[in-house]
JSON list of C-alpha atoms in Angstrom, two decimals:
[
{"chain": "A", "resi": 4, "resn": "MET", "atom": "CA", "xyz": [-43.80, 33.89, -14.24]},
{"chain": "A", "resi": 5, "resn": "LYS", "atom": "CA", "xyz": [-41.67, 34.37, -11.20]},
{"chain": "A", "resi": 6, "resn": "THR", "atom": "CA", "xyz": [-42.05, 32.08, -8.22]},
{"chain": "A", "resi": 7, "resn": "GLY", "atom": "CA", "xyz": [-44.36, 33.20, -5.44]},
{"chain": "A", "resi": 8, "resn": "ILE", "atom": "CA", "xyz": [-47.24, 34.30, -7.66]},
{"chain": "A", "resi": 9, "resn": "GLU", "atom": "CA", "xyz": [-49.54, 32.02, -5.67]},
{"chain": "A", "resi": 10, "resn": "HIS", "atom": "CA", "xyz": [-49.18, 34.54, -2.84]},
{"chain": "A", "resi": 11, "resn": "GLY", "atom": "CA", "xyz": [-50.03, 37.57, -4.99]},
{"chain": "A", "resi": 12, "resn": "VAL", "atom": "CA", "xyz": [-52.44, 40.14, -3.57]},
{"chain": "A", "resi": 13, "resn": "GLY", "atom": "CA", "xyz": [-53.66, 43.35, -5.18]},
{"chain": "A", "resi": 14, "resn": "VAL", "atom": "CA", "xyz": [-55.79, 46.08, -3.65]},
{"chain": "A", "resi": 15, "resn": "VAL", "atom": "CA", "xyz": [-57.82, 49.01, -4.93]},
{"chain": "A", "resi": 16, "resn": "GLU", "atom": "CA", "xyz": [-59.20, 51.53, -2.43]},
{"chain": "A", "resi": 17, "resn": "VAL", "atom": "CA", "xyz": [-61.79, 54.04, -3.59]},
{"chain": "A", "resi": 18, "resn": "THR", "atom": "CA", "xyz": [-64.37, 56.42, -2.25]},
{"chain": "A", "resi": 19, "resn": "VAL", "atom": "CA", "xyz": [-67.62, 56.01, -4.16]},
{"chain": "A", "resi": 20, "resn": "THR", "atom": "CA", "xyz": [-68.27, 59.11, -6.27]},
{"chain": "A", "resi": 21, "resn": "PRO", "atom": "CA", "xyz": [-71.40, 60.12, -8.21]},
{"chain": "A", "resi": 22, "resn": "GLU", "atom": "CA", "xyz": [-69.61, 58.97, -11.38]},
{"chain": "A", "resi": 23, "resn": "MET", "atom": "CA", "xyz": [-69.44, 55.42, -9.96]},
{"chain": "A", "resi": 24, "resn": "THR", "atom": "CA", "xyz": [-73.18, 55.05, -9.49]},
{"chain": "A", "resi": 25, "resn": "ALA", "atom": "CA", "xyz": [-75.56, 52.92, -11.55]},
{"chain": "A", "resi": 26, "resn": "LYS", "atom": "CA", "xyz": [-76.49, 54.82, -14.70]},
{"chain": "A", "resi": 27, "resn": "LEU", "atom": "CA", "xyz": [-78.13, 54.11, -18.03]},
{"chain": "A", "resi": 28, "resn": "ASP", "atom": "CA", "xyz": [-77.56, 56.53, -20.91]},
{"chain": "A", "resi": 29, "resn": "ASP", "atom": "CA", "xyz": [-76.34, 59.18, -18.44]},
{"chain": "A", "resi": 30, "resn": "ARG", "atom": "CA", "xyz": [-79.53, 58.77, -16.38]},
{"chain": "A", "resi": 31, "resn": "LEU", "atom": "CA", "xyz": [-79.14, 57.85, -12.72]},
{"chain": "A", "resi": 32, "resn": "ILE", "atom": "CA", "xyz": [-80.72, 54.48, -11.97]},
{"chain": "A", "resi": 33, "resn": "HIS", "atom": "CA", "xyz": [-79.53, 53.98, -8.38]},
{"chain": "A", "resi": 34, "resn": "PRO", "atom": "CA", "xyz": [-77.35, 56.31, -6.26]},
{"chain": "A", "resi": 35, "resn": "VAL", "atom": "CA", "xyz": [-75.03, 53.44, -5.22]},
{"chain": "A", "resi": 36, "resn": "TYR", "atom": "CA", "xyz": [-71.71, 51.86, -6.30]},
{"chain": "A", "resi": 37, "resn": "SER", "atom": "CA", "xyz": [-72.44, 50.18, -9.60]},
{"chain": "A", "resi": 38, "resn": "THR", "atom": "CA", "xyz": [-71.53, 46.63, -10.53]},
{"chain": "A", "resi": 39, "resn": "PHE", "atom": "CA", "xyz": [-69.80, 48.07, -13.60]},
{"chain": "A", "resi": 40, "resn": "TRP", "atom": "CA", "xyz": [-67.35, 50.03, -11.45]},
{"chain": "A", "resi": 41, "resn": "LEU", "atom": "CA", "xyz": [-66.95, 47.13, -9.03]},
{"chain": "A", "resi": 42, "resn": "ALA", "atom": "CA", "xyz": [-65.97, 44.86, -11.93]},
{"chain": "A", "resi": 43, "resn": "TYR", "atom": "CA", "xyz": [-63.49, 47.48, -13.20]},
{"chain": "A", "resi": 44, "resn": "HIS", "atom": "CA", "xyz": [-61.91, 47.81, -9.75]},
{"chain": "A", "resi": 45, "resn": "ALA", "atom": "CA", "xyz": [-61.76, 44.00, -9.46]},
{"chain": "A", "resi": 46, "resn": "GLU", "atom": "CA", "xyz": [-59.88, 43.85, -12.79]},
{"chain": "A", "resi": 47, "resn": "VAL", "atom": "CA", "xyz": [-57.39, 46.47, -11.56]},
{"chain": "A", "resi": 48, "resn": "ALA", "atom": "CA", "xyz": [-56.87, 44.69, -8.23]},
{"chain": "A", "resi": 49, "resn": "ALA", "atom": "CA", "xyz": [-56.30, 41.36, -9.99]},
{"chain": "A", "resi": 50, "resn": "ARG", "atom": "CA", "xyz": [-53.76, 42.92, -12.33]},
{"chain": "A", "resi": 51, "resn": "ARG", "atom": "CA", "xyz": [-51.95, 44.42, -9.34]},
{"chain": "A", "resi": 52, "resn": "ALA", "atom": "CA", "xyz": [-51.87, 40.97, -7.72]},
{"chain": "A", "resi": 53, "resn": "ILE", "atom": "CA", "xyz": [-50.06, 39.33, -10.63]},
{"chain": "A", "resi": 54, "resn": "GLU", "atom": "CA", "xyz": [-48.03, 42.00, -12.40]},
{"chain": "A", "resi": 55, "resn": "PRO", "atom": "CA", "xyz": [-45.11, 41.96, -9.92]},
{"chain": "A", "resi": 56, "resn": "TYR", "atom": "CA", "xyz": [-44.57, 38.31, -10.85]},
{"chain": "A", "resi": 57, "resn": "PHE", "atom": "CA", "xyz": [-44.15, 38.79, -14.59]},
{"chain": "A", "resi": 58, "resn": "GLU", "atom": "CA", "xyz": [-40.80, 37.89, -16.06]},
{"chain": "A", "resi": 59, "resn": "GLU", "atom": "CA", "xyz": [-39.20, 40.29, -18.54]},
{"chain": "A", "resi": 60, "resn": "GLY", "atom": "CA", "xyz": [-41.28, 40.18, -21.73]},
{"chain": "A", "resi": 61, "resn": "GLU", "atom": "CA", "xyz": [-44.40, 38.72, -20.09]},
{"chain": "A", "resi": 62, "resn": "ASN", "atom": "CA", "xyz": [-47.88, 40.16, -19.98]},
{"chain": "A", "resi": 63, "resn": "ALA", "atom": "CA", "xyz": [-51.40, 38.92, -19.28]},
{"chain": "A", "resi": 64, "resn": "VAL", "atom": "CA", "xyz": [-54.88, 39.39, -20.62]},
{"chain": "A", "resi": 65, "resn": "GLY", "atom": "CA", "xyz": [-58.14, 39.14, -18.71]},
{"chain": "A", "resi": 66, "resn": "SER", "atom": "CA", "xyz": [-60.19, 36.09, -19.66]},
{"chain": "A", "resi": 67, "resn": "SER", "atom": "CA", "xyz": [-63.05, 35.94, -17.17]},
{"chain": "A", "resi": 68, "resn": "ILE", "atom": "CA", "xyz": [-64.81, 37.79, -14.40]},
{"chain": "A", "resi": 69, "resn": "SER", "atom": "CA", "xyz": [-67.65, 36.82, -12.10]},
{"chain": "A", "resi": 70, "resn": "ILE", "atom": "CA", "xyz": [-68.94, 39.22, -9.46]},
{"chain": "A", "resi": 71, "resn": "GLU", "atom": "CA", "xyz": [-71.83, 38.77, -7.05]},
{"chain": "A", "resi": 72, "resn": "HIS", "atom": "CA", "xyz": [-73.00, 41.97, -5.41]},
{"chain": "A", "resi": 73, "resn": "LYS", "atom": "CA", "xyz": [-74.16, 41.24, -1.84]},
{"chain": "A", "resi": 74, "resn": "ALA", "atom": "CA", "xyz": [-74.72, 44.71, -0.38]},
{"chain": "A", "resi": 75, "resn": "MET", "atom": "CA", "xyz": [-74.95, 48.31, -1.57]},
{"chain": "A", "resi": 76, "resn": "ALA", "atom": "CA", "xyz": [-72.50, 51.14, -0.95]},
{"chain": "A", "resi": 77, "resn": "GLY", "atom": "CA", "xyz": [-73.66, 54.72, -1.31]},
{"chain": "A", "resi": 78, "resn": "ILE", "atom": "CA", "xyz": [-71.86, 57.82, -2.49]},
{"chain": "A", "resi": 79, "resn": "GLY", "atom": "CA", "xyz": [-69.05, 58.61, -0.06]},
{"chain": "A", "resi": 80, "resn": "ALA", "atom": "CA", "xyz": [-68.57, 55.01, 1.06]},
{"chain": "A", "resi": 81, "resn": "GLU", "atom": "CA", "xyz": [-64.97, 53.87, 1.32]},
{"chain": "A", "resi": 82, "resn": "VAL", "atom": "CA", "xyz": [-64.47, 50.59, -0.53]},
{"chain": "A", "resi": 83, "resn": "ARG", "atom": "CA", "xyz": [-61.53, 48.20, -0.59]},
{"chain": "A", "resi": 84, "resn": "VAL", "atom": "CA", "xyz": [-61.42, 45.65, -3.42]},
{"chain": "A", "resi": 85, "resn": "THR", "atom": "CA", "xyz": [-58.90, 42.88, -2.81]},
{"chain": "A", "resi": 86, "resn": "ALA", "atom": "CA", "xyz": [-57.75, 40.26, -5.32]},
{"chain": "A", "resi": 87, "resn": "ARG", "atom": "CA", "xyz": [-55.86, 37.20, -4.09]},
{"chain": "A", "resi": 88, "resn": "VAL", "atom": "CA", "xyz": [-54.29, 34.65, -6.41]},
{"chain": "A", "resi": 89, "resn": "SER", "atom": "CA", "xyz": [-56.17, 31.44, -5.64]},
{"chain": "A", "resi": 90, "resn": "SER", "atom": "CA", "xyz": [-54.84, 29.12, -8.33]},
{"chain": "A", "resi": 91, "resn": "VAL", "atom": "CA", "xyz": [-52.24, 28.94, -11.06]},
{"chain": "A", "resi": 92, "resn": "LYS", "atom": "CA", "xyz": [-52.68, 26.26, -13.71]},
{"chain": "A", "resi": 93, "resn": "GLY", "atom": "CA", "xyz": [-50.04, 26.59, -16.36]},
{"chain": "A", "resi": 94, "resn": "ARG", "atom": "CA", "xyz": [-50.51, 30.10, -17.77]},
{"chain": "A", "resi": 95, "resn": "TYR", "atom": "CA", "xyz": [-54.04, 30.54, -16.32]},
{"chain": "A", "resi": 96, "resn": "ILE", "atom": "CA", "xyz": [-54.21, 32.58, -13.11]},
{"chain": "A", "resi": 97, "resn": "LEU", "atom": "CA", "xyz": [-57.40, 32.83, -11.06]},
{"chain": "A", "resi": 98, "resn": "CYS", "atom": "CA", "xyz": [-57.91, 35.47, -8.38]},
{"chain": "A", "resi": 99, "resn": "THR", "atom": "CA", "xyz": [-60.64, 35.55, -5.76]},
{"chain": "A", "resi": 100, "resn": "ILE", "atom": "CA", "xyz": [-62.21, 38.97, -5.36]},
{"chain": "A", "resi": 101, "resn": "GLU", "atom": "CA", "xyz": [-63.62, 40.52, -2.20]},
{"chain": "A", "resi": 102, "resn": "ALA", "atom": "CA", "xyz": [-65.05, 44.02, -1.85]},
{"chain": "A", "resi": 103, "resn": "LEU", "atom": "CA", "xyz": [-65.59, 45.53, 1.59]},
{"chain": "A", "resi": 104, "resn": "ALA", "atom": "CA", "xyz": [-67.06, 48.79, 2.82]},
{"chain": "A", "resi": 105, "resn": "THR", "atom": "CA", "xyz": [-64.19, 49.62, 5.13]},
{"chain": "A", "resi": 106, "resn": "LYS", "atom": "CA", "xyz": [-65.95, 51.85, 7.67]},
{"chain": "A", "resi": 107, "resn": "THR", "atom": "CA", "xyz": [-68.52, 49.16, 8.52]},
{"chain": "A", "resi": 108, "resn": "ASN", "atom": "CA", "xyz": [-66.56, 46.06, 7.45]},
{"chain": "A", "resi": 109, "resn": "THR", "atom": "CA", "xyz": [-69.56, 45.10, 5.30]},
{"chain": "A", "resi": 110, "resn": "LEU", "atom": "CA", "xyz": [-69.01, 42.51, 2.58]},
{"chain": "A", "resi": 111, "resn": "LEU", "atom": "CA", "xyz": [-70.18, 44.19, -0.63]},
{"chain": "A", "resi": 112, "resn": "ALA", "atom": "CA", "xyz": [-69.22, 41.56, -3.19]},
{"chain": "A", "resi": 113, "resn": "GLU", "atom": "CA", "xyz": [-67.33, 38.37, -3.92]},
{"chain": "A", "resi": 114, "resn": "GLY", "atom": "CA", "xyz": [-66.18, 36.81, -7.13]},
{"chain": "A", "resi": 115, "resn": "THR", "atom": "CA", "xyz": [-63.34, 35.65, -9.32]},
{"chain": "A", "resi": 116, "resn": "GLN", "atom": "CA", "xyz": [-61.21, 37.09, -12.09]},
{"chain": "A", "resi": 117, "resn": "GLY", "atom": "CA", "xyz": [-59.07, 35.08, -14.49]},
{"chain": "A", "resi": 118, "resn": "GLN", "atom": "CA", "xyz": [-56.09, 36.07, -16.60]},
{"chain": "A", "resi": 119, "resn": "VAL", "atom": "CA", "xyz": [-53.88, 34.25, -19.06]},
{"chain": "A", "resi": 120, "resn": "CYS", "atom": "CA", "xyz": [-50.16, 34.99, -18.92]},
{"chain": "A", "resi": 121, "resn": "MET", "atom": "CA", "xyz": [-48.24, 35.00, -22.20]},
{"chain": "A", "resi": 122, "resn": "SER", "atom": "CA", "xyz": [-45.31, 36.67, -23.84]},
{"chain": "A", "resi": 123, "resn": "SER", "atom": "CA", "xyz": [-45.75, 40.35, -24.65]},
{"chain": "A", "resi": 124, "resn": "GLU", "atom": "CA", "xyz": [-44.98, 39.42, -28.25]},
{"chain": "A", "resi": 125, "resn": "ALA", "atom": "CA", "xyz": [-47.78, 36.82, -28.37]},
{"chain": "A", "resi": 126, "resn": "LEU", "atom": "CA", "xyz": [-50.21, 39.31, -26.84]},
{"chain": "A", "resi": 127, "resn": "ALA", "atom": "CA", "xyz": [-49.21, 41.97, -29.37]},
{"chain": "A", "resi": 128, "resn": "THR", "atom": "CA", "xyz": [-49.86, 39.49, -32.19]},
{"chain": "A", "resi": 129, "resn": "LYS", "atom": "CA", "xyz": [-53.29, 38.64, -30.76]},
{"chain": "A", "resi": 130, "resn": "CYS", "atom": "CA", "xyz": [-54.10, 42.35, -30.49]},
{"chain": "A", "resi": 131, "resn": "GLU", "atom": "CA", "xyz": [-53.14, 42.86, -34.14]},
{"chain": "A", "resi": 132, "resn": "GLN", "atom": "CA", "xyz": [-55.48, 39.99, -35.08]},
{"chain": "A", "resi": 133, "resn": "ALA", "atom": "CA", "xyz": [-58.38, 41.35, -33.03]},
{"chain": "A", "resi": 134, "resn": "VAL", "atom": "CA", "xyz": [-61.69, 41.69, -34.80]},
{"chain": "A", "resi": 135, "resn": "ALA", "atom": "CA", "xyz": [-62.22, 45.21, -36.11]}
]
């Protein structure tokens, strides 16, 4: 990894769409931003925070995520999910996650996301050995 990764920040900005609401088997459960989509956007933000710091031939794989929803955001809400690198221990990188409804500055969620950095070759080998 390149130096400076401890300052990495990644952002995802979205407008909540009907597709991002809480559903079960294509049935609407709640017309609000689902935890599923929040977790996905947290993963993307975390990747954006660390990817600029990869050396040639490096990659990373997600290893953990923890999200606590604190408030709801309805369809049409503008959401910013920010990931900040909070610790680097060897090859393990932890990002803190914060999701805000930008129009009201409401804290929607907080959490963490972890990734393990490794060579692209090692990751490819692990992918080949994945359980089928």
